[in-house]
Amino acid sequence: MATVWRSQRAFARFFVGKTARILNNASDLGAKLTTASISVSSKQNYSNYAHSPFVKNIKEQYEFEIVKNPPEWAYVERLMPFETIPNVTPKAAYPSGWIPPKEEARNLPYFIARTRNHQLPIYLDLSYRGMRKISMIKKIDGDIWLLNDLIKEHLKKTQNRYVETRVHELGRFIEVKGDFVTTLCNWAYAQGF
Amino acid sequence: MSSNLLNVFKRLNITAATQIRLCSSVSNVVPDNREISVTKKEWKFPPQYTKPREVWIENLDTIEEKKLGLFELHPLVYATVPRIDLIHRNVEWQKKYRWVSWAHTKTRAEVRGGGRKPWPQKGLGRARHGSIRSPLWRGGGIVHGPRSGKTHFFMLPFDMRIHGLTSTLSAKFAQDDLHVVKDLELPTEEPAYIIDLIESRNWGPSVLLVDDTDYAPRNITVATDNLPHVNIMPVYGLNVYSMLKHDTLILTHSAAQKIEERLLIHLHSSITEQQMKFKLSQV
C-alpha cells in the first residue's frame, strides 16, 4: 500500500492540504477535489523515500466482526474436500455395478485388500508396445503361495491351458502372464474380496 | 542380503506368535492397579486381515522395567512387510536433497594466461596449438569438470516416503527395537541414570526418543545433553534416516498414536496433490 502511495507522490504533491482524505480513499485519488484546494507551494520533497509519510488509519470497506464456531460453519464444512476417502455406505445394490467385499473373506488363509478407492487391486500391465501383457494382483496378505496355486488352477480350468505366474513374496503381488484381468476380478469377487 | 531378509521374516513370525500368546494371557499378566488399561482401540480404518500388534507400555521413572499396560498398534503402520528397497531409497533421498557439491574445476577460459599463441602455426614442424591452457596441455583447463554449487535436490514420490516410514517402523518393531513408554519423565537429571537404564533394558547403545510435543521434560533434556548417542525428536521430525541411525527407537504413548493416525490418514486419502510436481513456491 505504502509503495503505491509513494509512487503517486508526484501527483499528490499538488493536493497538499487534502492529504488525509486522499490517503483514506485509495481509489479516487483526489478526483473530488476542486481546483480551489490545489496549492503548489510544497516544501516537502516527496520523491525522497525517507521523508514520505506513512499511510495511516485505512478505513475498511466493510464492517465485520470475527466469530468463532458460528452455526453456519456446518454449511462451509460440507463444501470442504474430504480429508480421507470416505467409507462406502452399505446398500442392497449399487447402481454403478460396484461389488462390496464380503465379511467371510477375512477367514480365508489368504486375502486381497481393496485399494483406498475401494477397488480390487488387479491391473493389466502393457509393455513392449502392447505385445507383453501381464495381469498383476497386488496387496495380497496371508498365504501368497496358496493363492498362487488356486489362481493357476482356476485359470487352467477356464482357459484350457497352462498359465504362467510369478510370485513376489516381499512385494506381496502375483504376476500372471497374459490378459486375465476380468477372469481374475470375477474370481476375486466370487471369493469375497 | 537374502539371509538378512530371511532373518527379518523369521523374526516377524516369532513376534506374531508371541503376540497371540500375549493376547490370551492379558488378564493374568497385567496387575489390577495398572494406570493404562488394555482397551480395544476404535480405529477409523480398522485392520482388515492382519491382527493388530500389541506392545507393552513401559516406564522411564525406574531403572528396572515396569509394564504399565498393553497397547495396540495398527498393522498397516507397524506390521507391514519391511520393503528394504523403499527404506534404501528414502535414505538416499535424505542424503541427497541436502547435498550441495562444492567440487570445482576451471575451464580453459578461467585458467590464468593462455592468450598468446605459443608458436607459429606453420614452419616449426611442431603440432599446432593456439593456447597453453587448452585442455590438451598439462596445466590447461578441464573439460566438463565439476562446477561448484551443484545441488542434488529432488523429491521422492509421496507414497514412497509414507511407505518408507511404515517399512522402517515395522522393521524396528519386528526386530524388538521399538519400545513404547508412557512419557519421558525421569526422576533425576543425572546422565548416569539414563545410561544405566539403557544398559539394563538391553537398549541401544544409540537411542532415539520420540515425543508428541517439541519440548521435552527438563530432566531428560539435561540428562541426554552430553550423550551424543541419545537423542530426542518430536513426532514431526521422525524420519527413516534417524530411525536407522539409532539402534533403538523409543516412542511415547502419545507419539505412537499420533504417528499411526497421521500415516493412516495418508494411506487412506487421495494424494494427487502431494504427488504433484514439486515447486519451490509451495514451501
CSV table of C-alpha atoms in Angstrom, one decimal:
chain,number,residue,atom,x,y,z
A,1,MET,CA,0.0,0.0,0.0
A,2,ALA,CA,2.7,2.4,1.1
A,3,THR,CA,4.7,1.8,-2.1
A,4,VAL,CA,1.7,2.6,-4.3
A,5,TRP,CA,1.2,5.9,-2.5
A,6,ARG,CA,4.8,6.7,-2.7
A,7,SER,CA,4.8,6.2,-6.4
A,8,GLN,CA,1.9,8.5,-6.8
A,9,ARG,CA,3.5,11.3,-4.8
A,10,ALA,CA,4.4,13.1,-7.9
A,11,PHE,CA,0.7,13.9,-8.4
A,12,ALA,CA,-0.3,14.1,-4.8
A,13,ARG,CA,2.1,17.0,-4.2
A,14,PHE,CA,-0.4,19.2,-6.0
A,15,PHE,CA,-3.1,18.3,-3.4
A,16,VAL,CA,-1.3,19.2,-0.3
A,17,GLY,CA,-3.7,20.1,2.4
A,18,LYS,CA,-6.0,17.3,1.5
A,19,THR,CA,-3.5,14.6,2.2
A,20,ALA,CA,-5.5,12.8,4.9
A,21,ARG,CA,-8.6,12.5,2.7
A,22,ILE,CA,-6.6,11.1,-0.2
A,23,LEU,CA,-4.9,8.6,2.0
A,24,ASN,CA,-8.2,7.2,3.3
A,25,ASN,CA,-9.8,6.8,-0.1
A,26,ALA,CA,-7.5,4.8,-2.1
A,27,SER,CA,-9.2,4.7,-5.4
A,28,ASP,CA,-10.4,8.2,-6.4
A,29,LEU,CA,-7.1,10.0,-5.7
A,30,GLY,CA,-8.3,13.5,-5.3
A,31,ALA,CA,-10.9,13.3,-8.1
A,32,LYS,CA,-13.4,15.0,-5.9
A,33,LEU,CA,-11.1,17.9,-5.1
A,34,THR,CA,-12.0,21.3,-6.6
A,35,THR,CA,-9.4,23.4,-8.3
A,36,ALA,CA,-9.6,25.8,-5.3
A,37,SER,CA,-7.9,23.4,-3.0
A,38,ILE,CA,-4.9,22.8,-5.1
A,39,SER,CA,-1.9,24.6,-3.9
A,40,VAL,CA,1.5,24.1,-5.4
A,41,SER,CA,3.6,25.6,-2.6
A,42,SER,CA,5.0,22.4,-1.1
A,43,LYS,CA,8.3,22.4,0.8
A,44,GLN,CA,8.5,18.7,1.4
A,45,ASN,CA,10.5,16.6,-1.0
A,46,TYR,CA,8.2,13.6,-1.6
A,47,SER,CA,10.5,12.0,-4.1
A,48,ASN,CA,12.7,11.2,-1.1
A,49,TYR,CA,11.6,7.8,0.3
A,50,ALA,CA,12.6,8.5,3.9
A,51,HIS,CA,10.6,11.7,4.1
A,52,SER,CA,7.3,10.4,2.6
A,53,PRO,CA,4.6,9.9,5.2
A,54,PHE,CA,3.3,6.5,6.2
A,55,VAL,CA,-0.3,5.6,5.3
A,56,LYS,CA,-2.3,5.5,8.5
A,57,ASN,CA,-5.9,4.6,9.5
A,58,ILE,CA,-7.0,2.9,6.3
A,59,LYS,CA,-10.8,2.6,6.6
A,60,GLU,CA,-12.1,-0.9,5.8
A,61,GLN,CA,-14.6,-1.0,3.1
A,62,TYR,CA,-17.0,-3.3,5.0
A,63,GLU,CA,-17.6,-3.6,8.7
A,64,PHE,CA,-17.2,-7.1,10.1
A,65,GLU,CA,-16.7,-9.0,13.3
A,66,ILE,CA,-14.8,-12.2,13.9
A,67,VAL,CA,-16.9,-15.0,15.3
A,68,LYS,CA,-15.6,-18.4,16.5
A,69,ASN,CA,-17.7,-21.5,15.7
A,70,PRO,CA,-20.8,-19.9,14.2
A,71,PRO,CA,-23.8,-22.2,13.4
A,72,GLU,CA,-23.4,-21.5,9.7
A,73,TRP,CA,-20.0,-23.2,9.7
A,74,ALA,CA,-21.6,-26.6,9.0
A,75,TYR,CA,-22.5,-25.3,5.6
A,76,VAL,CA,-18.9,-24.3,4.9
A,77,GLU,CA,-17.7,-27.6,6.2
A,78,ARG,CA,-19.7,-29.6,3.7
A,79,LEU,CA,-18.1,-27.7,0.9
A,80,MET,CA,-14.6,-28.6,2.1
A,81,PRO,CA,-12.7,-31.5,0.5
A,82,PHE,CA,-12.7,-34.8,2.4
A,83,GLU,CA,-9.6,-35.4,4.5
A,84,THR,CA,-9.7,-39.1,3.7
A,85,ILE,CA,-11.6,-41.2,1.2
A,86,PRO,CA,-15.0,-41.9,2.8
A,87,ASN,CA,-16.2,-45.4,3.6
A,88,VAL,CA,-19.0,-46.9,1.5
A,89,THR,CA,-22.5,-46.6,2.8
A,90,PRO,CA,-23.9,-50.2,2.8
A,91,LYS,CA,-26.8,-50.6,0.3
A,92,ALA,CA,-28.7,-53.6,-1.1
A,93,ALA,CA,-27.5,-52.9,-4.7
A,94,TYR,CA,-25.1,-50.3,-6.2
A,95,PRO,CA,-26.3,-48.8,-9.5
A,96,SER,CA,-22.7,-48.4,-10.6
A,97,GLY,CA,-22.1,-52.1,-10.6
A,98,TRP,CA,-19.6,-51.9,-7.8
A,99,ILE,CA,-19.4,-55.0,-5.7
A,100,PRO,CA,-18.7,-54.7,-2.0
A,101,PRO,CA,-16.2,-57.1,-0.3
A,102,LYS,CA,-17.7,-59.8,1.8
A,103,GLU,CA,-17.1,-60.3,5.5
A,104,GLU,CA,-16.4,-64.0,5.3
A,105,ALA,CA,-13.4,-63.5,3.0
A,106,ARG,CA,-11.4,-62.5,6.1
A,107,ASN,CA,-11.5,-66.1,7.4
A,108,LEU,CA,-9.6,-67.4,4.3
A,109,PRO,CA,-5.9,-68.2,4.7
A,110,TYR,CA,-5.1,-65.5,2.1
A,111,PHE,CA,-6.5,-62.1,1.5
A,112,ILE,CA,-6.6,-59.4,-1.2
A,113,ALA,CA,-7.2,-56.0,0.3
A,114,ARG,CA,-9.1,-53.3,-1.5
A,115,THR,CA,-7.3,-50.2,-2.6
A,116,ARG,CA,-8.0,-46.9,-0.9
A,117,ASN,CA,-10.7,-46.2,-3.5
A,118,HIS,CA,-12.5,-49.5,-2.6
A,119,GLN,CA,-11.5,-51.2,-5.9
A,120,LEU,CA,-9.8,-54.5,-6.5
A,121,PRO,CA,-6.0,-54.1,-6.9
A,122,ILE,CA,-5.9,-56.2,-10.1
A,123,TYR,CA,-4.3,-54.4,-13.0
A,124,LEU,CA,-3.1,-55.0,-16.6
A,125,ASP,CA,0.5,-54.1,-17.3
A,126,LEU,CA,1.1,-53.5,-21.0
A,127,SER,CA,4.7,-53.2,-22.3
A,128,TYR,CA,6.7,-53.6,-25.5
A,129,ARG,CA,4.1,-51.7,-27.5
A,130,GLY,CA,1.3,-53.8,-26.0
A,131,MET,CA,2.9,-57.1,-27.0
A,132,ARG,CA,3.6,-58.2,-23.4
A,133,LYS,CA,0.5,-58.4,-21.3
A,134,ILE,CA,0.9,-59.1,-17.6
A,135,SER,CA,-2.0,-59.2,-15.1
A,136,MET,CA,-1.0,-58.1,-11.7
A,137,ILE,CA,-2.7,-58.9,-8.4
A,138,LYS,CA,-1.4,-56.6,-5.6
A,139,LYS,CA,-1.9,-56.1,-1.9
A,140,ILE,CA,-2.0,-59.8,-1.0
A,141,ASP,CA,-1.9,-60.8,2.6
A,142,GLY,CA,-1.5,-64.2,4.2
A,143,ASP,CA,-0.5,-67.3,2.3
A,144,ILE,CA,0.5,-66.0,-1.1
A,145,TRP,CA,1.7,-69.3,-2.4
A,146,LEU,CA,-1.6,-71.0,-1.7
A,147,LEU,CA,-3.4,-68.1,-3.5
A,148,ASN,CA,-1.0,-68.6,-6.4
A,149,ASP,CA,-1.8,-72.3,-6.7
A,150,LEU,CA,-5.6,-71.6,-6.6
A,151,ILE,CA,-5.2,-68.9,-9.3
A,152,LYS,CA,-3.2,-71.3,-11.5
A,153,GLU,CA,-5.8,-74.0,-11.1
A,154,HIS,CA,-8.7,-71.7,-11.8
A,155,LEU,CA,-7.0,-70.2,-14.9
A,156,LYS,CA,-6.1,-73.7,-16.2
A,157,LYS,CA,-9.8,-74.7,-15.9
A,158,THR,CA,-11.2,-71.6,-17.5
A,159,GLN,CA,-8.6,-71.0,-20.3
A,160,ASN,CA,-8.0,-74.7,-21.0
A,161,ARG,CA,-4.2,-74.2,-21.0
A,162,TYR,CA,-1.3,-73.7,-18.6
A,163,VAL,CA,-0.9,-70.1,-17.5
A,164,GLU,CA,2.5,-68.9,-16.2
A,165,THR,CA,2.5,-66.9,-12.9
A,166,ARG,CA,5.2,-65.3,-10.8
A,167,VAL,CA,5.0,-64.6,-7.1
A,168,HIS,CA,6.8,-61.7,-5.4
A,169,GLU,CA,6.6,-62.5,-1.7
A,170,LEU,CA,8.2,-59.4,-0.4
A,171,GLY,CA,6.3,-57.1,-2.7
A,172,ARG,CA,3.1,-59.1,-2.0
A,173,PHE,CA,2.0,-59.4,-5.6
A,174,ILE,CA,1.4,-62.1,-8.2
A,175,GLU,CA,2.0,-61.5,-11.9
A,176,VAL,CA,0.1,-63.6,-14.4
A,177,LYS,CA,1.4,-63.8,-17.9
A,178,GLY,CA,-1.5,-62.8,-20.2
A,179,ASP,CA,-4.5,-60.5,-20.0
A,180,PHE,CA,-6.7,-62.2,-17.4
A,181,VAL,CA,-7.9,-59.2,-15.5
A,182,THR,CA,-11.6,-59.8,-16.0
A,183,THR,CA,-11.3,-63.5,-15.1
A,184,LEU,CA,-9.2,-62.7,-12.1
A,185,CYS,CA,-11.5,-60.0,-10.9
A,186,ASN,CA,-14.5,-62.3,-11.2
A,187,TRP,CA,-12.7,-64.9,-9.3
A,188,ALA,CA,-11.8,-62.4,-6.6
A,189,TYR,CA,-15.4,-61.2,-6.3
A,190,ALA,CA,-16.5,-64.8,-6.0
A,191,GLN,CA,-14.1,-65.3,-3.2
A,192,GLY,CA,-15.5,-62.2,-1.5
A,193,PHE,CA,-12.6,-59.8,-1.8
B,1,MET,CA,21.0,-59.6,1.7
B,2,SER,CA,18.8,-62.6,1.3
B,3,SER,CA,19.9,-64.0,4.7
B,4,ASN,CA,19.0,-60.7,6.3
B,5,LEU,CA,15.6,-60.8,4.7
B,6,LEU,CA,15.1,-64.3,5.9
B,7,ASN,CA,16.0,-63.2,9.4
B,8,VAL,CA,13.5,-60.4,9.3
B,9,PHE,CA,10.8,-62.8,8.2
B,10,LYS,CA,11.7,-65.3,10.9
B,11,ARG,CA,11.5,-62.5,13.5
B,12,LEU,CA,8.2,-61.3,12.1
B,13,ASN,CA,6.8,-64.8,12.5
B,14,ILE,CA,8.2,-65.1,16.0
B,15,THR,CA,6.7,-61.8,17.1
B,16,ALA,CA,3.4,-62.7,15.6
B,17,ALA,CA,3.3,-66.0,17.5
B,18,THR,CA,4.2,-64.3,20.8
B,19,GLN,CA,1.5,-61.6,20.2
B,20,ILE,CA,-1.1,-64.3,20.1
B,21,ARG,CA,0.0,-65.8,23.3
B,22,LEU,CA,0.1,-62.4,25.0
B,23,CYS,CA,-3.4,-61.7,23.9
B,24,SER,CA,-4.7,-64.8,25.7
B,25,SER,CA,-2.8,-64.0,28.9
B,26,VAL,CA,-3.6,-60.3,29.1
B,27,SER,CA,-5.9,-60.6,32.1
B,28,ASN,CA,-3.3,-62.6,34.1
B,29,VAL,CA,-0.2,-60.6,33.5
B,30,VAL,CA,-1.2,-57.0,33.9
B,31,PRO,CA,-1.8,-56.1,37.6
B,32,ASP,CA,-5.1,-54.6,38.6
B,33,ASN,CA,-3.7,-51.2,39.7
B,34,ARG,CA,-2.4,-50.5,36.1
B,35,GLU,CA,-2.6,-46.9,35.0
B,36,ILE,CA,-3.3,-47.6,31.4
B,37,SER,CA,-5.9,-50.2,30.8
B,38,VAL,CA,-5.9,-52.6,27.8
B,39,THR,CA,-8.6,-51.4,25.6
B,40,LYS,CA,-9.6,-52.5,22.1
B,41,LYS,CA,-8.9,-49.5,20.0
B,42,GLU,CA,-11.5,-47.9,17.8
B,43,TRP,CA,-9.7,-47.1,14.6
B,44,LYS,CA,-11.2,-45.0,11.8
B,45,PHE,CA,-9.7,-47.6,9.5
B,46,PRO,CA,-9.8,-50.9,11.3
B,47,PRO,CA,-7.3,-53.6,10.3
B,48,GLN,CA,-8.8,-55.8,7.6
B,49,TYR,CA,-6.9,-59.0,7.8
B,50,THR,CA,-3.8,-58.8,9.8
B,51,LYS,CA,-4.4,-58.7,13.5
B,52,PRO,CA,-3.3,-55.5,15.4
B,53,ARG,CA,0.1,-55.9,17.1
B,54,GLU,CA,0.2,-55.4,20.9
B,55,VAL,CA,3.1,-53.7,22.6
B,56,TRP,CA,3.9,-53.2,26.3
B,57,ILE,CA,3.8,-49.7,27.6
B,58,GLU,CA,7.0,-49.3,29.7
B,59,ASN,CA,8.1,-46.7,32.1
B,60,LEU,CA,11.2,-44.5,32.4
B,61,ASP,CA,11.0,-43.4,36.0
B,62,THR,CA,12.7,-46.5,37.4
B,63,ILE,CA,15.8,-48.3,36.1
B,64,GLU,CA,14.1,-51.7,36.2
B,65,GLU,CA,11.4,-52.2,33.7
B,66,LYS,CA,7.7,-51.9,34.7
B,67,LYS,CA,4.9,-52.8,32.4
B,68,LEU,CA,2.2,-50.2,32.7
B,69,GLY,CA,-0.2,-51.7,30.2
B,70,LEU,CA,-0.7,-53.1,26.8
B,71,PHE,CA,-1.3,-51.0,23.7
B,72,GLU,CA,-2.5,-51.9,20.2
B,73,LEU,CA,-0.6,-50.8,17.1
B,74,HIS,CA,-2.2,-50.7,13.7
B,75,PRO,CA,-0.7,-53.4,11.4
B,76,LEU,CA,-0.8,-51.1,8.3
B,77,VAL,CA,1.7,-48.8,10.1
B,78,TYR,CA,3.7,-51.1,12.4
B,79,ALA,CA,3.4,-54.5,10.9
B,80,THR,CA,3.7,-54.2,7.1
B,81,VAL,CA,6.3,-56.1,5.1
B,82,PRO,CA,9.5,-54.2,5.5
B,83,ARG,CA,10.3,-53.1,2.0
B,84,ILE,CA,14.1,-52.8,2.2
B,85,ASP,CA,14.3,-51.2,-1.2
B,86,LEU,CA,12.0,-48.4,-0.1
B,87,ILE,CA,14.0,-47.9,3.1
B,88,HIS,CA,17.1,-47.6,1.0
B,89,ARG,CA,15.5,-45.1,-1.4
B,90,ASN,CA,14.4,-42.9,1.5
B,91,VAL,CA,17.9,-42.9,3.0
B,92,GLU,CA,19.4,-42.0,-0.4
B,93,TRP,CA,16.8,-39.2,-0.8
B,94,GLN,CA,17.5,-37.8,2.7
B,95,LYS,CA,21.2,-37.8,1.9
B,96,LYS,CA,20.8,-36.2,-1.5
B,97,TYR,CA,18.2,-33.5,-1.0
B,98,ARG,CA,20.5,-31.5,1.3
B,99,TRP,CA,23.8,-32.2,-0.6
B,100,VAL,CA,25.4,-29.4,-2.5
B,101,SER,CA,28.6,-30.4,-4.2
B,102,TRP,CA,31.3,-27.7,-4.0
B,103,ALA,CA,33.8,-29.6,-6.2
B,104,HIS,CA,35.0,-27.1,-8.8
B,105,THR,CA,37.4,-27.0,-11.8
B,106,LYS,CA,38.5,-24.2,-14.1
B,107,THR,CA,37.8,-24.2,-17.8
B,108,ARG,CA,40.4,-23.0,-20.3
B,109,ALA,CA,38.9,-19.5,-20.1
B,110,GLU,CA,39.3,-19.4,-16.4
B,111,VAL,CA,42.9,-20.7,-16.1
B,112,ARG,CA,45.3,-17.8,-15.9
B,113,GLY,CA,47.1,-16.9,-19.2
B,114,GLY,CA,47.0,-18.7,-22.4
B,115,GLY,CA,46.0,-15.7,-24.6
B,116,ARG,CA,49.0,-15.9,-26.8
B,117,LYS,CA,49.6,-18.4,-29.5
B,118,PRO,CA,52.6,-20.4,-28.1
B,119,TRP,CA,54.3,-20.8,-31.5
B,120,PRO,CA,53.5,-20.0,-35.1
B,121,GLN,CA,51.0,-22.3,-36.9
B,122,LYS,CA,53.5,-23.4,-39.6
B,123,GLY,CA,57.2,-23.9,-40.3
B,124,LEU,CA,58.4,-25.4,-37.0
B,125,GLY,CA,57.5,-29.0,-37.5
B,126,ARG,CA,55.5,-28.9,-34.2
B,127,ALA,CA,51.9,-29.6,-33.5
B,128,ARG,CA,49.5,-26.7,-34.0
B,129,HIS,CA,48.4,-25.0,-30.8
B,130,GLY,CA,46.6,-21.8,-30.0
B,131,SER,CA,46.8,-21.6,-26.3
B,132,ILE,CA,48.9,-23.1,-23.5
B,133,ARG,CA,45.7,-23.5,-21.4
B,134,SER,CA,44.0,-25.8,-23.9
B,135,PRO,CA,42.6,-28.9,-22.3
B,136,LEU,CA,45.2,-31.0,-24.2
B,137,TRP,CA,48.0,-29.2,-22.2
B,138,ARG,CA,49.3,-30.0,-18.8
B,139,GLY,CA,48.0,-27.3,-16.5
B,140,GLY,CA,45.3,-26.5,-19.0
B,141,GLY,CA,41.6,-26.1,-18.4
B,142,ILE,CA,39.3,-29.1,-17.6
B,143,VAL,CA,36.6,-30.0,-20.0
B,144,HIS,CA,33.2,-31.0,-18.5
B,145,GLY,CA,34.7,-30.9,-14.9
B,146,PRO,CA,32.6,-30.5,-11.8
B,147,ARG,CA,31.3,-26.9,-11.3
B,148,SER,CA,30.6,-25.8,-7.8
B,149,GLY,CA,27.2,-25.3,-6.2
B,150,LYS,CA,25.7,-28.4,-7.9
B,151,THR,CA,22.5,-29.3,-6.0
B,152,HIS,CA,21.3,-32.8,-5.8
B,153,PHE,CA,17.8,-31.9,-4.6
B,154,PHE,CA,14.8,-34.0,-5.7
B,155,MET,CA,11.6,-35.1,-4.1
B,156,LEU,CA,10.9,-38.8,-3.6
B,157,PRO,CA,7.3,-39.6,-4.6
B,158,PHE,CA,4.9,-39.1,-1.6
B,159,ASP,CA,3.8,-42.7,-1.4
B,160,MET,CA,7.4,-43.9,-1.2
B,161,ARG,CA,8.0,-41.5,1.7
B,162,ILE,CA,5.0,-42.8,3.5
B,163,HIS,CA,5.8,-46.5,2.8
B,164,GLY,CA,9.4,-45.9,3.8
B,165,LEU,CA,8.2,-44.7,7.2
B,166,THR,CA,5.9,-47.7,7.7
B,167,SER,CA,8.6,-50.1,6.5
B,168,THR,CA,11.1,-48.8,8.9
B,169,LEU,CA,8.7,-48.7,11.8
B,170,SER,CA,7.7,-52.3,11.0
B,171,ALA,CA,11.3,-53.5,10.7
B,172,LYS,CA,12.2,-51.8,14.0
B,173,PHE,CA,9.1,-53.3,15.7
B,174,ALA,CA,9.8,-56.8,14.2
B,175,GLN,CA,13.4,-56.7,15.5
B,176,ASP,CA,12.3,-55.7,19.0
B,177,ASP,CA,13.9,-52.3,18.6
B,178,LEU,CA,10.8,-50.3,19.0
B,179,HIS,CA,9.5,-49.6,22.5
B,180,VAL,CA,6.6,-47.6,23.8
B,181,VAL,CA,7.0,-45.7,27.0
B,182,LYS,CA,4.3,-43.8,28.9
B,183,ASP,CA,6.1,-40.5,29.0
B,184,LEU,CA,9.7,-39.1,29.2
B,185,GLU,CA,9.6,-38.1,32.9
B,186,LEU,CA,12.8,-39.0,34.7
B,187,PRO,CA,13.3,-38.8,38.5
B,188,THR,CA,16.8,-37.3,38.1
B,189,GLU,CA,18.8,-35.3,35.7
B,190,GLU,CA,22.0,-37.4,36.1
B,191,PRO,CA,23.3,-38.8,32.8
B,192,ALA,CA,24.4,-41.9,34.7
B,193,TYR,CA,20.7,-42.8,35.3
B,194,ILE,CA,19.8,-42.9,31.6
B,195,ILE,CA,23.0,-44.8,30.8
B,196,ASP,CA,22.1,-47.4,33.4
B,197,LEU,CA,18.6,-47.6,32.2
B,198,ILE,CA,19.6,-48.2,28.6
B,199,GLU,CA,22.2,-50.8,29.7
B,200,SER,CA,19.8,-52.7,31.9
B,201,ARG,CA,17.0,-52.9,29.4
B,202,ASN,CA,19.3,-54.0,26.6
B,203,TRP,CA,18.5,-51.0,24.5
B,204,GLY,CA,20.9,-49.1,22.4
B,205,PRO,CA,23.7,-48.2,22.6
B,206,SER,CA,22.2,-45.4,20.5
B,207,VAL,CA,18.6,-44.5,21.3
B,208,LEU,CA,16.2,-42.2,19.6
B,209,LEU,CA,13.4,-40.9,21.8
B,210,VAL,CA,10.3,-39.5,20.0
B,211,ASP,CA,7.7,-37.4,21.8
B,212,ASP,CA,4.5,-35.9,20.8
B,213,THR,CA,5.5,-32.4,21.7
B,214,ASP,CA,8.5,-30.4,20.7
B,215,TYR,CA,9.5,-29.6,24.3
B,216,ALA,CA,10.8,-32.5,26.4
B,217,PRO,CA,10.7,-32.5,30.2
B,218,ARG,CA,13.7,-30.8,31.8
B,219,ASN,CA,15.3,-33.9,33.4
B,220,ILE,CA,15.6,-35.9,30.2
B,221,THR,CA,17.0,-33.0,28.2
B,222,VAL,CA,19.6,-32.3,30.9
B,223,ALA,CA,20.5,-36.0,31.2
B,224,THR,CA,20.9,-36.6,27.5
B,225,ASP,CA,22.5,-33.2,26.7
B,226,ASN,CA,26.1,-34.6,26.8
B,227,LEU,CA,25.2,-38.1,25.4
B,228,PRO,CA,25.6,-37.8,21.7
B,229,HIS,CA,24.1,-41.2,21.1
B,230,VAL,CA,20.8,-40.5,22.9
B,231,ASN,CA,18.6,-38.0,21.1
B,232,ILE,CA,15.2,-36.6,21.4
B,233,MET,CA,13.0,-35.8,18.5
B,234,PRO,CA,9.4,-34.5,18.0
B,235,VAL,CA,6.9,-36.6,16.0
B,236,TYR,CA,7.0,-34.2,13.0
B,237,GLY,CA,10.8,-34.8,12.8
B,238,LEU,CA,10.6,-38.5,12.6
B,239,ASN,CA,12.4,-39.8,9.5
B,240,VAL,CA,13.8,-43.0,8.1
B,241,TYR,CA,17.5,-42.0,8.3
B,242,SER,CA,17.4,-41.2,12.0
B,243,MET,CA,15.4,-44.3,12.8
B,244,LEU,CA,18.1,-46.4,11.0
B,245,LYS,CA,20.9,-44.4,12.5
B,246,HIS,CA,19.8,-45.2,16.1
B,247,ASP,CA,19.7,-48.8,17.3
B,248,THR,CA,16.6,-48.4,19.4
B,249,LEU,CA,13.5,-46.3,18.8
B,250,ILE,CA,11.5,-45.2,21.9
B,251,LEU,CA,8.1,-43.8,21.2
B,252,THR,CA,6.0,-42.2,23.9
B,253,HIS,CA,2.4,-43.5,24.1
B,254,SER,CA,1.0,-40.3,22.5
B,255,ALA,CA,3.7,-40.2,19.8
B,256,ALA,CA,3.0,-43.8,18.8
B,257,GLN,CA,-0.7,-42.9,18.5
B,258,LYS,CA,0.0,-39.7,16.5
B,259,ILE,CA,2.3,-41.3,14.1
B,260,GLU,CA,-0.2,-44.1,13.5
B,261,GLU,CA,-3.0,-41.5,13.0
B,262,ARG,CA,-1.1,-39.4,10.5
B,263,LEU,CA,0.2,-42.3,8.4
B,264,LEU,CA,-3.3,-43.9,8.3
B,265,ILE,CA,-4.8,-40.7,7.0
B,266,HIS,CA,-2.2,-40.6,4.3
B,267,LEU,CA,-2.7,-44.2,3.5
B,268,HIS,CA,-6.5,-43.7,3.1
B,269,SER,CA,-6.7,-40.3,1.3
B,270,SER,CA,-6.3,-39.0,-2.2
B,271,ILE,CA,-2.7,-37.9,-2.6
B,272,THR,CA,-2.8,-36.4,-6.1
B,273,GLU,CA,-2.0,-33.0,-4.5
B,274,GLN,CA,1.1,-34.3,-2.7
B,275,GLN,CA,2.2,-36.3,-5.8
B,276,MET,CA,2.2,-33.2,-8.0
B,277,LYS,CA,5.4,-31.9,-9.3
B,278,PHE,CA,7.5,-30.2,-6.6
B,279,LYS,CA,7.5,-26.4,-6.8
B,280,LEU,CA,9.7,-24.2,-4.7
B,281,SER,CA,6.8,-21.8,-4.1
B,282,GLN,CA,4.8,-24.5,-2.3
B,283,VAL,CA,7.1,-24.4,0.7
